[in-house]
Every structure is written in structure tokens, then in C-alpha cells.
Short mmCIF file of C-alpha atoms in Angstrom, two decimals:
data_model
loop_
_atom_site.label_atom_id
_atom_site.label_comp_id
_atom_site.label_asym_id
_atom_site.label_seq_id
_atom_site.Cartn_x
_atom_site.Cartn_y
_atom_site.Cartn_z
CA UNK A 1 -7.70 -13.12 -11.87
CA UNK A 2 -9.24 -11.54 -9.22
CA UNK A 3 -10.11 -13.08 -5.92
CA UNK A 4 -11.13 -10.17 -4.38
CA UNK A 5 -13.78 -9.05 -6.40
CA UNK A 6 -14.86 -12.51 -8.15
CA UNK A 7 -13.63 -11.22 -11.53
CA UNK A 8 -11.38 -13.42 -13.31
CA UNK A 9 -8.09 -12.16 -15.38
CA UNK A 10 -4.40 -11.90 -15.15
CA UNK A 11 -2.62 -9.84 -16.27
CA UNK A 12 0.50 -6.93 -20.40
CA UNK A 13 4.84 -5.15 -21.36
CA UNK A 14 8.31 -6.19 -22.53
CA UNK A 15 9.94 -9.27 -21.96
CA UNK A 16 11.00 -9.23 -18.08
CA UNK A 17 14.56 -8.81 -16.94
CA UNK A 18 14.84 -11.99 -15.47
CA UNK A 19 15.80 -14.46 -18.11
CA UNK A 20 14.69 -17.53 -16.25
CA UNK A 21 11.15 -16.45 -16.77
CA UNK A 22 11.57 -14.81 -20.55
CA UNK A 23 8.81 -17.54 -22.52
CA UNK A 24 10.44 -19.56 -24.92
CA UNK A 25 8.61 -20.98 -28.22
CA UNK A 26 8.96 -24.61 -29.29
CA UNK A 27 9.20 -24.43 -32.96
CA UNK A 28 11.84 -22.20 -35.16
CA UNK A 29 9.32 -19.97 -37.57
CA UNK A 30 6.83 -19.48 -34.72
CA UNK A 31 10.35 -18.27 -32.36
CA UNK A 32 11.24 -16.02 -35.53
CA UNK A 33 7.74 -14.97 -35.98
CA UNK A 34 7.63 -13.85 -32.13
CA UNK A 35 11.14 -12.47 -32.16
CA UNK A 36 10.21 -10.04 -34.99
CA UNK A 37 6.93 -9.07 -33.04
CA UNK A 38 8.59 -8.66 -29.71
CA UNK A 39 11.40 -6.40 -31.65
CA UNK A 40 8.41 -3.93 -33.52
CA UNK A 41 6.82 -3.53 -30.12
CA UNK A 42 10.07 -2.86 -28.32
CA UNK A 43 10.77 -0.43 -31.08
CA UNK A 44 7.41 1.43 -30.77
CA UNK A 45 7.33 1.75 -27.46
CA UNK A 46 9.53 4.68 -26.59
CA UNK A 47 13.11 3.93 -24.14
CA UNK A 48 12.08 4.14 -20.41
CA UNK A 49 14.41 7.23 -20.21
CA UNK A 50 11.74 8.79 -22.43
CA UNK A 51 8.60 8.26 -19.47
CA UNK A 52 8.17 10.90 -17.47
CA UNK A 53 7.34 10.30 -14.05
CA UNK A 54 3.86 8.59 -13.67
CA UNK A 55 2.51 11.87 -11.85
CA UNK A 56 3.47 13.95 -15.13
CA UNK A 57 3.09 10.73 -17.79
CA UNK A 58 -0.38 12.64 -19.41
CA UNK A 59 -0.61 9.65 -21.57
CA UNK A 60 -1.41 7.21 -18.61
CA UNK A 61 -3.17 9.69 -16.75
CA UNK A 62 -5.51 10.38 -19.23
CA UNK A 63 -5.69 6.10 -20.06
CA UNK A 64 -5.88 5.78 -15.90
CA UNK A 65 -8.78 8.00 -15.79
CA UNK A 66 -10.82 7.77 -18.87
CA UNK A 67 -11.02 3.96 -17.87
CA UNK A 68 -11.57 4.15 -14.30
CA UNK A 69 -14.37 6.34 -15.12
CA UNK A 70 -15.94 4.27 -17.93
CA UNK A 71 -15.07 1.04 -15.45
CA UNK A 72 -17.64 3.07 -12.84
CA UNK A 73 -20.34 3.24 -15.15
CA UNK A 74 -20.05 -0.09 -15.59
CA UNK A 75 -20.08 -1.23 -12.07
CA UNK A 76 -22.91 0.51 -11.57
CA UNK A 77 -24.77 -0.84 -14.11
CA UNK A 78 -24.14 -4.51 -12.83
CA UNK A 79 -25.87 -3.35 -9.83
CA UNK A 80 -28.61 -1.05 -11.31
CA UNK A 81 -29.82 -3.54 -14.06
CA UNK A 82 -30.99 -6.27 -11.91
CA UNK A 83 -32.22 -4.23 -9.39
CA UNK A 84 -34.38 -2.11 -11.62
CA UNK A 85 -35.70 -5.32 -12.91
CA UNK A 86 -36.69 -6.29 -9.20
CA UNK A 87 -38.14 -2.80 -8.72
CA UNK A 88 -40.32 -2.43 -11.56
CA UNK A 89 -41.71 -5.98 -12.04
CA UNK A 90 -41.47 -7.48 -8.45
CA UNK A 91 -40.06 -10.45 -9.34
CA UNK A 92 -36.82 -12.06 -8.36
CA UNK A 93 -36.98 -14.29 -11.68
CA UNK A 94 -36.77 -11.63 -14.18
CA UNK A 95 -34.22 -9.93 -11.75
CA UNK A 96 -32.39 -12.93 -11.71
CA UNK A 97 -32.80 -13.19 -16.26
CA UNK A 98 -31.43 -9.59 -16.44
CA UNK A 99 -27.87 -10.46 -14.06
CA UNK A 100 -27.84 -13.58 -15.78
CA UNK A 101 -27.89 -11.09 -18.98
CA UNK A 102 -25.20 -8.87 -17.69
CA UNK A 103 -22.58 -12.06 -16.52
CA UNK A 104 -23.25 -13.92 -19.69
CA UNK A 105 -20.71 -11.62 -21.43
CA UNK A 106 -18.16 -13.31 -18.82
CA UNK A 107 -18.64 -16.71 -20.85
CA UNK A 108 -19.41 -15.98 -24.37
CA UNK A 109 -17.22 -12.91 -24.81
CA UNK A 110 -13.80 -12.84 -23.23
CA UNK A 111 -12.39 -15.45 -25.97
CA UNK A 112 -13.55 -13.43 -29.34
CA UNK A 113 -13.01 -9.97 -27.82
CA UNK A 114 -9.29 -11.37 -26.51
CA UNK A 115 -8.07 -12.01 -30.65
CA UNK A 116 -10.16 -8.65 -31.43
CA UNK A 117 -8.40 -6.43 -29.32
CA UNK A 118 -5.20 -7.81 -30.38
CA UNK A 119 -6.07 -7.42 -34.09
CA UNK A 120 -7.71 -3.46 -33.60
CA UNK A 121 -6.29 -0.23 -32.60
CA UNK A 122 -6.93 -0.68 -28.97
CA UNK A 123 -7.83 3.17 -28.52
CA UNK A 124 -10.21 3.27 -31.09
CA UNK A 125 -12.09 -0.39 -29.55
CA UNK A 126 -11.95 1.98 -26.23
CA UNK A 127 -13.75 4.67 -28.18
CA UNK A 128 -16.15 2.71 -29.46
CA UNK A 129 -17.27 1.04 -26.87
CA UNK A 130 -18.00 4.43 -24.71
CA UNK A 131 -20.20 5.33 -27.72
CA UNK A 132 -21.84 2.37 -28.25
CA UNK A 133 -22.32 2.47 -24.31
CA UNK A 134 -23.32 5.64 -24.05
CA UNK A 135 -26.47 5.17 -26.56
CA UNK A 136 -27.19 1.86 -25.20
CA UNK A 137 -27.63 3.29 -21.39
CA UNK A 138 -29.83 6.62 -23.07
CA UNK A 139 -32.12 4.06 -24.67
CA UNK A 140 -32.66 2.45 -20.99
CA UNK A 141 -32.70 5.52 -19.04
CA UNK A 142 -35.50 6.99 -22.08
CA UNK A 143 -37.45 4.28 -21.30
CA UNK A 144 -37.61 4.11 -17.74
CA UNK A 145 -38.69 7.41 -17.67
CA UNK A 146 -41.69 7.14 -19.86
CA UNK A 147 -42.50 4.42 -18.21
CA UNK A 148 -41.99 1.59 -21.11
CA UNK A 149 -39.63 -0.98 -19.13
CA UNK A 150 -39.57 -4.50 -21.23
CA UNK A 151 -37.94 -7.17 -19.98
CA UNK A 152 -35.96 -8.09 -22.90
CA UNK A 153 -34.88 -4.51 -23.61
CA UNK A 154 -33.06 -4.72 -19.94
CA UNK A 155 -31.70 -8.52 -21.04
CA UNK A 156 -30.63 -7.25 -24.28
CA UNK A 157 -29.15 -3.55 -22.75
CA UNK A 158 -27.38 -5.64 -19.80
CA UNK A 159 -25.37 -7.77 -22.23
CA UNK A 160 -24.40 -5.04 -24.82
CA UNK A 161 -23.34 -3.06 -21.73
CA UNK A 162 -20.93 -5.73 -19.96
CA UNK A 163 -19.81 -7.06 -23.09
CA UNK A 164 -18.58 -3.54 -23.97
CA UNK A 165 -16.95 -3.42 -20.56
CA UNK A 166 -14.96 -6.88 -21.44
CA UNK A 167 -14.15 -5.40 -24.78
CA UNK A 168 -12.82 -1.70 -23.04
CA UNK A 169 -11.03 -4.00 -19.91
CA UNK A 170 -8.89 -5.98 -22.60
CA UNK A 171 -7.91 -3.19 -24.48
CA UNK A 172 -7.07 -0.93 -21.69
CA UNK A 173 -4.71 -3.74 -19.90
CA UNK A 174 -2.88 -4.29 -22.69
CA UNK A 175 -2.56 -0.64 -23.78
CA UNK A 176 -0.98 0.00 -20.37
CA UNK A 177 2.39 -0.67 -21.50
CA UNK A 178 2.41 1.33 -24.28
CA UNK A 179 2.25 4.39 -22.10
CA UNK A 180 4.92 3.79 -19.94
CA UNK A 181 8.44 2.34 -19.44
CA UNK A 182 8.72 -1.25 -18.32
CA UNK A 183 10.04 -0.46 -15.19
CA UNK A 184 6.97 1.58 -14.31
CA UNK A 185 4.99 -1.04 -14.88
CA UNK A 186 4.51 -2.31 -11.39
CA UNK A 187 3.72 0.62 -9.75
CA UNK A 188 1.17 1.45 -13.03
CA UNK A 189 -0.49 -2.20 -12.56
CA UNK A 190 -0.76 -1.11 -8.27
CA UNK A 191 -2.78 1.95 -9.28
CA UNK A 192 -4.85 0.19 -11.47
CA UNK A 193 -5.68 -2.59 -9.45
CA UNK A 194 -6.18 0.18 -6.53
CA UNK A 195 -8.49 1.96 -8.68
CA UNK A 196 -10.49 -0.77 -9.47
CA UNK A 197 -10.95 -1.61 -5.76
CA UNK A 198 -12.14 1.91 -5.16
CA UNK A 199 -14.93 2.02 -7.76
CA UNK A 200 -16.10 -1.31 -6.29
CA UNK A 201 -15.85 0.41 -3.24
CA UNK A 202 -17.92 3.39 -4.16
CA UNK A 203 -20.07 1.78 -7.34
CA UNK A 204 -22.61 -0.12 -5.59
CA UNK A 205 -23.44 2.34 -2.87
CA UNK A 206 -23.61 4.34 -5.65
CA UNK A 207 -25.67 2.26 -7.60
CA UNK A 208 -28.24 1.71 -5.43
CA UNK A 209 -28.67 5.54 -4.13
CA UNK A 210 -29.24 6.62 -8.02
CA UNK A 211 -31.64 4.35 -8.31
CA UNK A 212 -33.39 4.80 -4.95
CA UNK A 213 -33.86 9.11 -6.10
CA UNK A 214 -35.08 7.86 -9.53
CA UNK A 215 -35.14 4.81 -11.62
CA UNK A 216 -33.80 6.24 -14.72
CA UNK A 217 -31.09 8.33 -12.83
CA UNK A 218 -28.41 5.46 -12.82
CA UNK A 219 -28.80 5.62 -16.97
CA UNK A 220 -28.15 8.49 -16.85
CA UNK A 221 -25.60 8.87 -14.60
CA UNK A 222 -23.70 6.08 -16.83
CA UNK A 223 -24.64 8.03 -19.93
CA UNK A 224 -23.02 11.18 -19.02
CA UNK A 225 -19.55 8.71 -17.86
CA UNK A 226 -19.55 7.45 -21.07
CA UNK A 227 -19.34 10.70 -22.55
CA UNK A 228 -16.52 12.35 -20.24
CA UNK A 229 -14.44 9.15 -20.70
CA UNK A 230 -14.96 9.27 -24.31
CA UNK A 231 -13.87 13.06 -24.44
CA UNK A 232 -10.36 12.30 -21.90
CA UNK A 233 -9.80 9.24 -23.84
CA UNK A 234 -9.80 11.26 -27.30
CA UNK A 235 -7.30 13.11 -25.95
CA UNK A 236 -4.63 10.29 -25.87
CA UNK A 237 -2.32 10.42 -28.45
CA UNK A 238 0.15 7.78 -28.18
CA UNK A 239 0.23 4.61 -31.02
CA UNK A 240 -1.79 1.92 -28.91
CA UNK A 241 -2.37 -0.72 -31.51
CA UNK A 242 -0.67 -4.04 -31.52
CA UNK A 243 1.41 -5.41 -33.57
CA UNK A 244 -0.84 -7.65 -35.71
CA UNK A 245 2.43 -8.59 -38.48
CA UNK A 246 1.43 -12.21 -40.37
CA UNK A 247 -1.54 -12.55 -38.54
CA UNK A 248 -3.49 -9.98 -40.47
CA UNK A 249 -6.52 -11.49 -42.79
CA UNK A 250 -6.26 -15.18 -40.61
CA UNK A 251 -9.51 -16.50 -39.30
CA UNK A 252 -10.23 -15.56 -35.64
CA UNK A 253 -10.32 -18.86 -34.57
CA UNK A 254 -7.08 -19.37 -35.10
CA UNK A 255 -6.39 -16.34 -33.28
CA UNK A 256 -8.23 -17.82 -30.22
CA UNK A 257 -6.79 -21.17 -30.71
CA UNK A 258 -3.12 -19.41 -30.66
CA UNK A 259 -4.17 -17.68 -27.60
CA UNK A 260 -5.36 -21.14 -25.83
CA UNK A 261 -1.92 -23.09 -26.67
CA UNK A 262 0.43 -20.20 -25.83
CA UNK A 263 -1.24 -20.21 -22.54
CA UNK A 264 -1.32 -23.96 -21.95
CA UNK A 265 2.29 -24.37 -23.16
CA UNK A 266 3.64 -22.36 -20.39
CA UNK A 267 3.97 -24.54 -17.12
CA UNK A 268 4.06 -21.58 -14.47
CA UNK A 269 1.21 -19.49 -16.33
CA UNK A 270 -0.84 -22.41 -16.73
CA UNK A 271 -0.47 -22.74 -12.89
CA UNK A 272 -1.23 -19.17 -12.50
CA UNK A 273 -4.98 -19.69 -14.49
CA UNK A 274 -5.19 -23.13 -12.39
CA UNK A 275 -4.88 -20.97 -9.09
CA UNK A 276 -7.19 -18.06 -9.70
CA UNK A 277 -9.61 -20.50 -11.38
CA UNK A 278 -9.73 -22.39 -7.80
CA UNK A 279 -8.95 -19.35 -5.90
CA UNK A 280 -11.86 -17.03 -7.54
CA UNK A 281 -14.73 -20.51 -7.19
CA UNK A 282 -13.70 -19.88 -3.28
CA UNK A 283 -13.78 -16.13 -2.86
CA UNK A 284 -17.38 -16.58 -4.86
CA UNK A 285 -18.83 -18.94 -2.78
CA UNK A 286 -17.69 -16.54 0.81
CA UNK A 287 -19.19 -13.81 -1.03
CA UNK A 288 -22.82 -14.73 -0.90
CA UNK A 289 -21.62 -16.92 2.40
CA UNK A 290 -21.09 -13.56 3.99
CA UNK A 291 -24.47 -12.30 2.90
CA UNK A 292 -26.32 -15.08 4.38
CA UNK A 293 -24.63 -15.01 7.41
CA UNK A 294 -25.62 -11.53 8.09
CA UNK A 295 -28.93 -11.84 7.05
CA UNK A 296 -29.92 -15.27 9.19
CA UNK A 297 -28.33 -13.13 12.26
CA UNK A 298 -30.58 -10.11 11.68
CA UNK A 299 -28.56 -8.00 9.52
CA UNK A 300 -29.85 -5.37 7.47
CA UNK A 301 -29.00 -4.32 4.16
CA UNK A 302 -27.11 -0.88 5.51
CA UNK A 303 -24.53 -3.86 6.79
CA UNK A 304 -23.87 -5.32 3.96
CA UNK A 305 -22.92 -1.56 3.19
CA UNK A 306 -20.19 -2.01 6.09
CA UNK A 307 -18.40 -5.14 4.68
CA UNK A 308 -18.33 -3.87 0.44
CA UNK A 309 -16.53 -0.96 2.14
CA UNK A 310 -14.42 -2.86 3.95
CA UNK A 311 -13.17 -5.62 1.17
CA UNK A 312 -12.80 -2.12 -1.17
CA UNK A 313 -10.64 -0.43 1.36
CA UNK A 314 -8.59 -4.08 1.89
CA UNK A 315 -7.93 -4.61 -1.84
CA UNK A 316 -6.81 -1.13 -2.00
CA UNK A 317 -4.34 -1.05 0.63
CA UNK A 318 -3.30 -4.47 -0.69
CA UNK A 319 -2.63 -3.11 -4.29
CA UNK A 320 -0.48 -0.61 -2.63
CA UNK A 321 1.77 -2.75 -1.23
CA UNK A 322 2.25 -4.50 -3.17
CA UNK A 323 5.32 -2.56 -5.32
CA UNK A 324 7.38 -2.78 -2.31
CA UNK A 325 6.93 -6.66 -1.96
CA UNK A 326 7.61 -7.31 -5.93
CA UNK A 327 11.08 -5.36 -5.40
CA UNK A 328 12.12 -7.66 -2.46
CA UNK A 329 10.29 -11.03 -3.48
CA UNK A 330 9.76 -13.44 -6.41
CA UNK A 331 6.22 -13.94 -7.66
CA UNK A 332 6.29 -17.74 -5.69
CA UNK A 333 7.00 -16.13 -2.40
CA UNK A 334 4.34 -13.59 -2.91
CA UNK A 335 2.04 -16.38 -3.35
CA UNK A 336 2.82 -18.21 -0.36
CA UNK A 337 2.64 -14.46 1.89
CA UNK A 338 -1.25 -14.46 0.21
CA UNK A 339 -2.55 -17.84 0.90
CA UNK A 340 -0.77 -17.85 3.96
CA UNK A 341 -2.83 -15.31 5.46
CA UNK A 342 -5.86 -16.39 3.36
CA UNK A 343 -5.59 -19.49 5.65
CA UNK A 344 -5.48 -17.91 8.93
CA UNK A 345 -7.97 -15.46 8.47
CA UNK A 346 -10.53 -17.86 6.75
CA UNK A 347 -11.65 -19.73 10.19
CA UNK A 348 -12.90 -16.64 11.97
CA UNK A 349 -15.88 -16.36 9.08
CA UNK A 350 -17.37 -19.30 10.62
CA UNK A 351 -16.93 -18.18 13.82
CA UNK A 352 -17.77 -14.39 14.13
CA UNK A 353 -21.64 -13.10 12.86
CA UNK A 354 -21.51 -9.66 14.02
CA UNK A 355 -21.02 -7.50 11.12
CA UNK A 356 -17.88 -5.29 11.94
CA UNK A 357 -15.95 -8.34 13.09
CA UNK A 358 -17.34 -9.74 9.53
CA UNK A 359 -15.93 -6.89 8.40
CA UNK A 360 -12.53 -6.76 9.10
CA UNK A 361 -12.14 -10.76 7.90
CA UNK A 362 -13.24 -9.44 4.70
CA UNK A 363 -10.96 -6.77 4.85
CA UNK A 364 -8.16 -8.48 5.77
CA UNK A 365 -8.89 -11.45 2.85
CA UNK A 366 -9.33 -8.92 0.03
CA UNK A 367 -6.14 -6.80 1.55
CA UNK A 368 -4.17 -10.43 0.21
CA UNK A 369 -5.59 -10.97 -2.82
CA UNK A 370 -5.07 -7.21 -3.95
CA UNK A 371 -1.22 -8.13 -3.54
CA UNK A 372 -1.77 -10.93 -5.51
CA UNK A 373 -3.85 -9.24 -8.35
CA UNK A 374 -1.19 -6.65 -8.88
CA UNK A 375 1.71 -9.43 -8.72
CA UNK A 376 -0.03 -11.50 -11.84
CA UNK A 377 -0.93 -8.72 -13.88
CA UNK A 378 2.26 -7.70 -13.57
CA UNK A 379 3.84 -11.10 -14.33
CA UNK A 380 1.55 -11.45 -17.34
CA UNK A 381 2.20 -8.03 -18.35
CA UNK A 382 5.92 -8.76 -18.69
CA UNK A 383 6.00 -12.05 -19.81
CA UNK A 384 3.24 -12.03 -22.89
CA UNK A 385 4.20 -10.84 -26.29
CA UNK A 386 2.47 -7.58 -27.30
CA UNK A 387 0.53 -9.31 -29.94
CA UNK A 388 -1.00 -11.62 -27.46
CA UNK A 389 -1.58 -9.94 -25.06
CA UNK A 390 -5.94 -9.20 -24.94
CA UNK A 391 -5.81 -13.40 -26.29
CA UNK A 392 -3.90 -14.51 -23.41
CA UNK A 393 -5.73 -11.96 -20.91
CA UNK A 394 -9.12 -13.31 -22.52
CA UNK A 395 -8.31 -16.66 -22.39
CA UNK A 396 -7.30 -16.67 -18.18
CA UNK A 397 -10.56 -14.05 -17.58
CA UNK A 398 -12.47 -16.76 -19.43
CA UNK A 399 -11.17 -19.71 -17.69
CA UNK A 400 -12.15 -18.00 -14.18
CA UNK A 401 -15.43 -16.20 -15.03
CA UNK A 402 -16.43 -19.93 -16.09
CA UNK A 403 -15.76 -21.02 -12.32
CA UNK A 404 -17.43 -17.81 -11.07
CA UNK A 405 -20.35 -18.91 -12.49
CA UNK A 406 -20.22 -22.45 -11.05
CA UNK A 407 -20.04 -20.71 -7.76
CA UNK A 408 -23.00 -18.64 -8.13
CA UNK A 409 -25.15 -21.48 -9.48
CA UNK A 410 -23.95 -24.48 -6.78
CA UNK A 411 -23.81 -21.85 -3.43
CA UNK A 412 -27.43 -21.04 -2.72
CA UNK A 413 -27.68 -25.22 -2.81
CA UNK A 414 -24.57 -25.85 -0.27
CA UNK A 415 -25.82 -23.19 1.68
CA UNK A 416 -29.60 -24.59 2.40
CA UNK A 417 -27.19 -28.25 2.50
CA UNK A 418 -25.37 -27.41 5.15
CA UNK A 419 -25.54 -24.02 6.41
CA UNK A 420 -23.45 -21.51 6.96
CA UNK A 421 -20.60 -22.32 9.35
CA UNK A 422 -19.63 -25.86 7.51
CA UNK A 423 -19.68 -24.23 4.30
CA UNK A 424 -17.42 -21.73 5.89
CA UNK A 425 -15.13 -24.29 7.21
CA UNK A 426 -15.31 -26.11 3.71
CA UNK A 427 -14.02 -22.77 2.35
CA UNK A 428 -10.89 -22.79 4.50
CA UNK A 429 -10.42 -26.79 3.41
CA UNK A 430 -10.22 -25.66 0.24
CA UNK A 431 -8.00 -22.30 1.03
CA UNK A 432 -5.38 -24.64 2.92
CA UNK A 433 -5.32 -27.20 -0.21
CA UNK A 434 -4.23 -23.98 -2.28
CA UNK A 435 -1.67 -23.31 -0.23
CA UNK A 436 -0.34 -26.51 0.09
CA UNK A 437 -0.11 -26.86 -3.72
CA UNK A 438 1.73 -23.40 -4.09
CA UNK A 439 3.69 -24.77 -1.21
CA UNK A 440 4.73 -27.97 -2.81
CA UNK A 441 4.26 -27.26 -6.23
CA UNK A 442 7.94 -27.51 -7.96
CA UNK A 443 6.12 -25.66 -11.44
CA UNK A 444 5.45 -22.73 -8.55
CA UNK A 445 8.77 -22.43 -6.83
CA UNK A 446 10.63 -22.52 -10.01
CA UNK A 447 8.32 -20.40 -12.22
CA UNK A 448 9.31 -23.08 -15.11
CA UNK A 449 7.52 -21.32 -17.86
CA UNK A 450 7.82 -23.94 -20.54
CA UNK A 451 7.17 -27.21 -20.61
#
């Protein structure tokens, strides 16, 4: 679940103190079966007493930044595949096949790679996938520079890459609370979220300046990531594997199928997907809205430079926050602070073209939804079982990618419809509906999590 950036996904620990929200199961062997799994993972993991500090934790350092740096390579490859495409061909079609390629994984992924993380040792799926990553860039960035660039080689390199990153997202949120105690878990989930807001912030500058010095240099550049992440993340010692108990040797679709119903039997978390589903089809659509807006009123592309920065910098400061609001505040109330501002800083993107003005809208909108990210993850964290935790997490992240791509496909359209400034004011419609629904929404204010 991610507003901000258009990614979809909530959010992995221990049952949460308060007992109104603990999940309850409606039938007695799968309540036993969950009991038993709750009471392994609570005896693996070691007593809070036992975390150091987060500053001194070298276990969730060395998690933090083996993942933010693999998590870099693979924002720059988002950018860099496409674009190369563009580059070396000249056409926007086969650019358009080879990000098609790299948001597939989005769709076709999240579900299987959900029940596979929580059936694998999740460090070794995060070792794997830097290796497998690591050749798969080499073999582009060999390529490029002897001049041999096929089209389905990119197609085929894009997907393996971003499904990799899917695989190495899952298993990395739900290892997070296996390094530390479960009342650093908020302030763990702020520095993730803030450290995924700064490699969006620096990734596609990034990106696009590799490229621009040499085609094959972003390949590379992601090749060498790989490797340093891979070498940090050997490095991590602590048990991250899930507790897999009866479910070993079932068929993964009942794994996925378990992952579906646990989410859909919980009122307040199926609200929760609900929300971000709507919530990331909006932010989508003002995305390329913002773009277009810019670019009918002479922007250049050093402008849309200007406005990345500024939604980075927002969703950071946002992330950082947000600790202090999740001591004072209940999830519902957070919710209602976000689409509260949401709604009165929407209007002024239909009324203000000037880039810096722009700007600080977009700023201000992704400074929200980084509160909310963190508040989710966090909810999600402490309210799904260890054992389903990369199911549940695959199953939201699928739900929203699947409206992501909706907005990408139907914008473009709307856009030539009906230009920029009603779209814009269709986008703050639709913000204001949200609101009202978290407003008047008795499943939100009570944060009923069973039906």
C-alpha cells in the first residue's frame, strides 16, 4: 500500500498489545493450528529486553541496508530498462513492451512469491535473488556494450529483474520482525518506509544520468549493488525463516488460497486493501496528471526533476512522523489526519501549472501518505501471524498493483477526454469520497477485525 509512490502493499510482528485488534480465527483446529504457530514464533524471536537499541541492533542494520541497497538497483532498473529500449531502437512501442515487462511481475507474481516466502528461509530467498539479479543485469550490461541489444532479451531481463525485487520486498518485510523487539517495530517500519522514499528520491535521477554517460553503465551499476548487498546480507546471522509447521509438503495453492480468506475474513484489513486499492488508482492517475500538466505549460524534463524530489523529500518527512502520531493516535484517526489533508491539498493541482508551486502540492500529498504507509505496515506487521505474513503482504500488494495498472492503461484516455484540470478536479471527487467513507465507515472507527 503505497500511495505515494504507486506501489501497492501493507504491511509483519507479534500479536499487538491491544486486544481489541488481536485477529481471531473462526474454526477450533485452524485457532489451535495458529495458536501453536504464533507461540514458535514468539519463542524464536528473542524478548524485547534482548534488542539492542536500533542504532547498535547489527542484525537490522545490516537487513536495513543490504535491502535498501538491492531496492536501489532495482529502482533504477525500472527506469533504465524502458529507457534504454527508447534509446537504442527509437521507438516508444518497444519502450512501452519492455515497462510493460518490468510491471507485469506486479500481477503475475506477488500471489506465488507471497506462499513462497512464507514456506523458504527468507534470508536465503534474499540471497538468491541478489545472485540471480546480479547475473541477469551482467548479461544486459554485456550486451549493450557489444552492441547486441534484442528486444526480447530486455522483455525477458526486465521481468526476471522486478520479479526478483517482489520476491526480495516480501521476504525482507516480513523478516523485519525477526530482528527486533515488537516495540521497535514502529520506529523500524518509519525507517524503512523513509528509506524507500529516499531511493525513489535519488533512483531515477540516478537512473537516467548512468544511462546518459553510457548505456551499459546502469547494468552495471546494478550489478555491482547486487553484489555488495549480497556480501552485507551474508553477514546476517539471525534465524529468519518462518514457521512453516503443518503446512509443509501442501500444494501452493492452498497456500495462496489461505492467504486470500485470512485477508478477506478480517473486516478492518479488508478495509485497509479496499482503501489503498482506491487510494493508489488516484495517486496513479495525478502522477502522469502532473506530467502532462507540466509538459502542455512548457515544462522541461529538468522539472519533472523538481517535483520526484519533492514527493521523495514529502514521503520522507512523512515516514518520520509518523512514530510520534502512532504513540498518541489509533490507526482510524491517523486515517482521517491523511485524507484530510489529501482533500485540501488536492484542488490546488488543478489550479497551479508552474512547477515549484506543483511542487510543493506533491510534496505536501506524498508527506500524508508516508504517515499512512508506515501506520499500515505497522498494523499488518502486528496483527498477521508469522506464517502468513509474505501471503497476506502478497495478497494486498496484488490487489493494488492490479488497480495501478488500471490507472496507467485508462489515464492517457481521460486525459486527451477531458484535459487536465477536470481530471484534476475528478481526482479530488474521488479523494473526498475516501474520506467520507473512512469518516463514516463504522468497520474503520472500530477497527472490527473479524467478521
Amino acid at each position: 500500500m503505497s500511495p505515494a509512490a504507486g506501489t501497492a502493499g501493507t504491511a509483519g510482528t507479534a500479536e499487538t498489545p491491544d486486544a481489541q485488534n488481536a485477529p481471531e480465527t473462526p474454526d477450533a483446529p485452524d485457532a489451535r493450528a495458529a495458536a501453536d504457530a504464533r507461540a514458535a514464533a514468539d519463542a524464536r524471536q528473542a524478548p524485547p529486553s534482548d534488542h539492542p537499541p536500533l542504532h547498535r541492533n547489527r542484525d537490522f542494520t545490516r537487513l536495513w541496508l543490504s535491502a535498501g541497497i538491492s531496492r536501489f538497483g532495482s529502482c533504477i532498473a525500472m527506469v533504465a530498462f524502458p529507457l534504454l529500449a527508447l534509446y537504442h531502437t527509437g521507438s516508444a512501442a518497444h519502450a512501452g513492451l519492455v515497462g510493460f515487462a518490468a510491471a507485469l511481475p506486479n500481477l503475475v507474481v506477488q500471489l506465488p512469491a507471497g506462499a513462497f516466502v512464507d514456506r523458504w528461509d527468507r534470508r536465503r530467498v534474499m540471497l538468491w535473488c541478489d545472485v540471480i539479479g546480479l547475473l541477469t543485469v551482467a548479461s544486459v550490461a554485456v550486451a549493450v556494450a557489444r552492441d547486441e541489444v534484442w528486444l526480447p532479451h530486455l522483455m525477458l531481463a526486465a521481468f526476471v529483474e522486478m520479479s526478483l525485487a517482489t520476491f526480495y520486498d516480501l521476504a525482507e518485510r516480513a523478516a523485519v520482525r525477526s530482528v527486533v523487539s515488537t516495540e521497535q517495530l514502529p520506529t523500524a517500519m518509519s525507517r524503512n518506509e523513509a528509506r524507500g522514499s529516499a531511493i525513489g528520491l535519488l533512483g531515477q535521477p540516478a537512473s537516467g544520468l548512468l544511462l546518459s554517460a553510457a548505456h551499459w553503465l546502469p547494468f552495471g551499476f546494478m550489478a555491482a549493488a547486487n553484489l555488495l548487498a549480497l556480501g552485507m546480507l551474508a553477514r546476517l546471522r539471525r534465524d529468519l525463516r518462518a514457521v512453516v509447521g503443518e503446512r509443509s509438503g501442501r500444494r501452493l495453492y492452498t497456500d495462496i488460497r489461505d492467504g486470500v480468506s485470512w485477508l478477506w475474513r478480517r473486516k478492518f484489513a479488508r478495509f485497509l486493501v479496499g482503501f489503498f486499492a482506491g487510494s493508489n488508482l488516484i495517486f496513479q492517475v495525478l502522477a502522469l496528471t502532473v506530467m502532462v500538466i507540466i509538459q502542455r505549460n512548457g515544462g522541461s524534463p529538468a522539472d519533472f526533476g523538481i517535483v520526484a524530489a519533492a514527493r521523495g523529500i514529502g514521503g520522507i518527512a512523512g515516514s518520520l512522523v509518523e512514530p510520534h502520531l502512532s504513540r498518541r493516535y489509533r490507526l482510524h484517526t491517523v486515517l482521517v489526519i491523511v485524507t484530510t489533508l489529501w482533500v485540501v491539498l488536492m484542488p490546488f493541482v488543478a489550479l497551479l501549472h508552474r512547477p515549484v508551486a506543483l511542487a510543493l502540492v506533491l510534496g505536501g500529498l506524498s508527506f500524508a501518505s508516508g504517515i499512512l504507509n508506515v501506520a499500515a505496515w505497522v498494523f499488518q506487521v502486528q496483527n498477521t501471524p508469522d506464517e502468513m505474513q509474505g501471503r497476506v503482504n502478497g495478497t494486498a500488494r496484488f490487489l493494488g498493483a492490479g488497480f495501478n495498472s488500471l490507472g496507467a492503461l485508462g489515464c492517457g484516455y481521460l486525459l486527451d477526454a477531458i484535459g487536465t484540470t477536470r481530471t484534476s478536479m475528478l481526482l479530488w471527487a474521488a479523494v473526498a469520497a475516501l474520506a467520507a467513507v473512512v469518516g463514516f465507515s463504522r468497520t474503520a472507527r472500530t477497527e472490527k477485525d473479524v467478521d
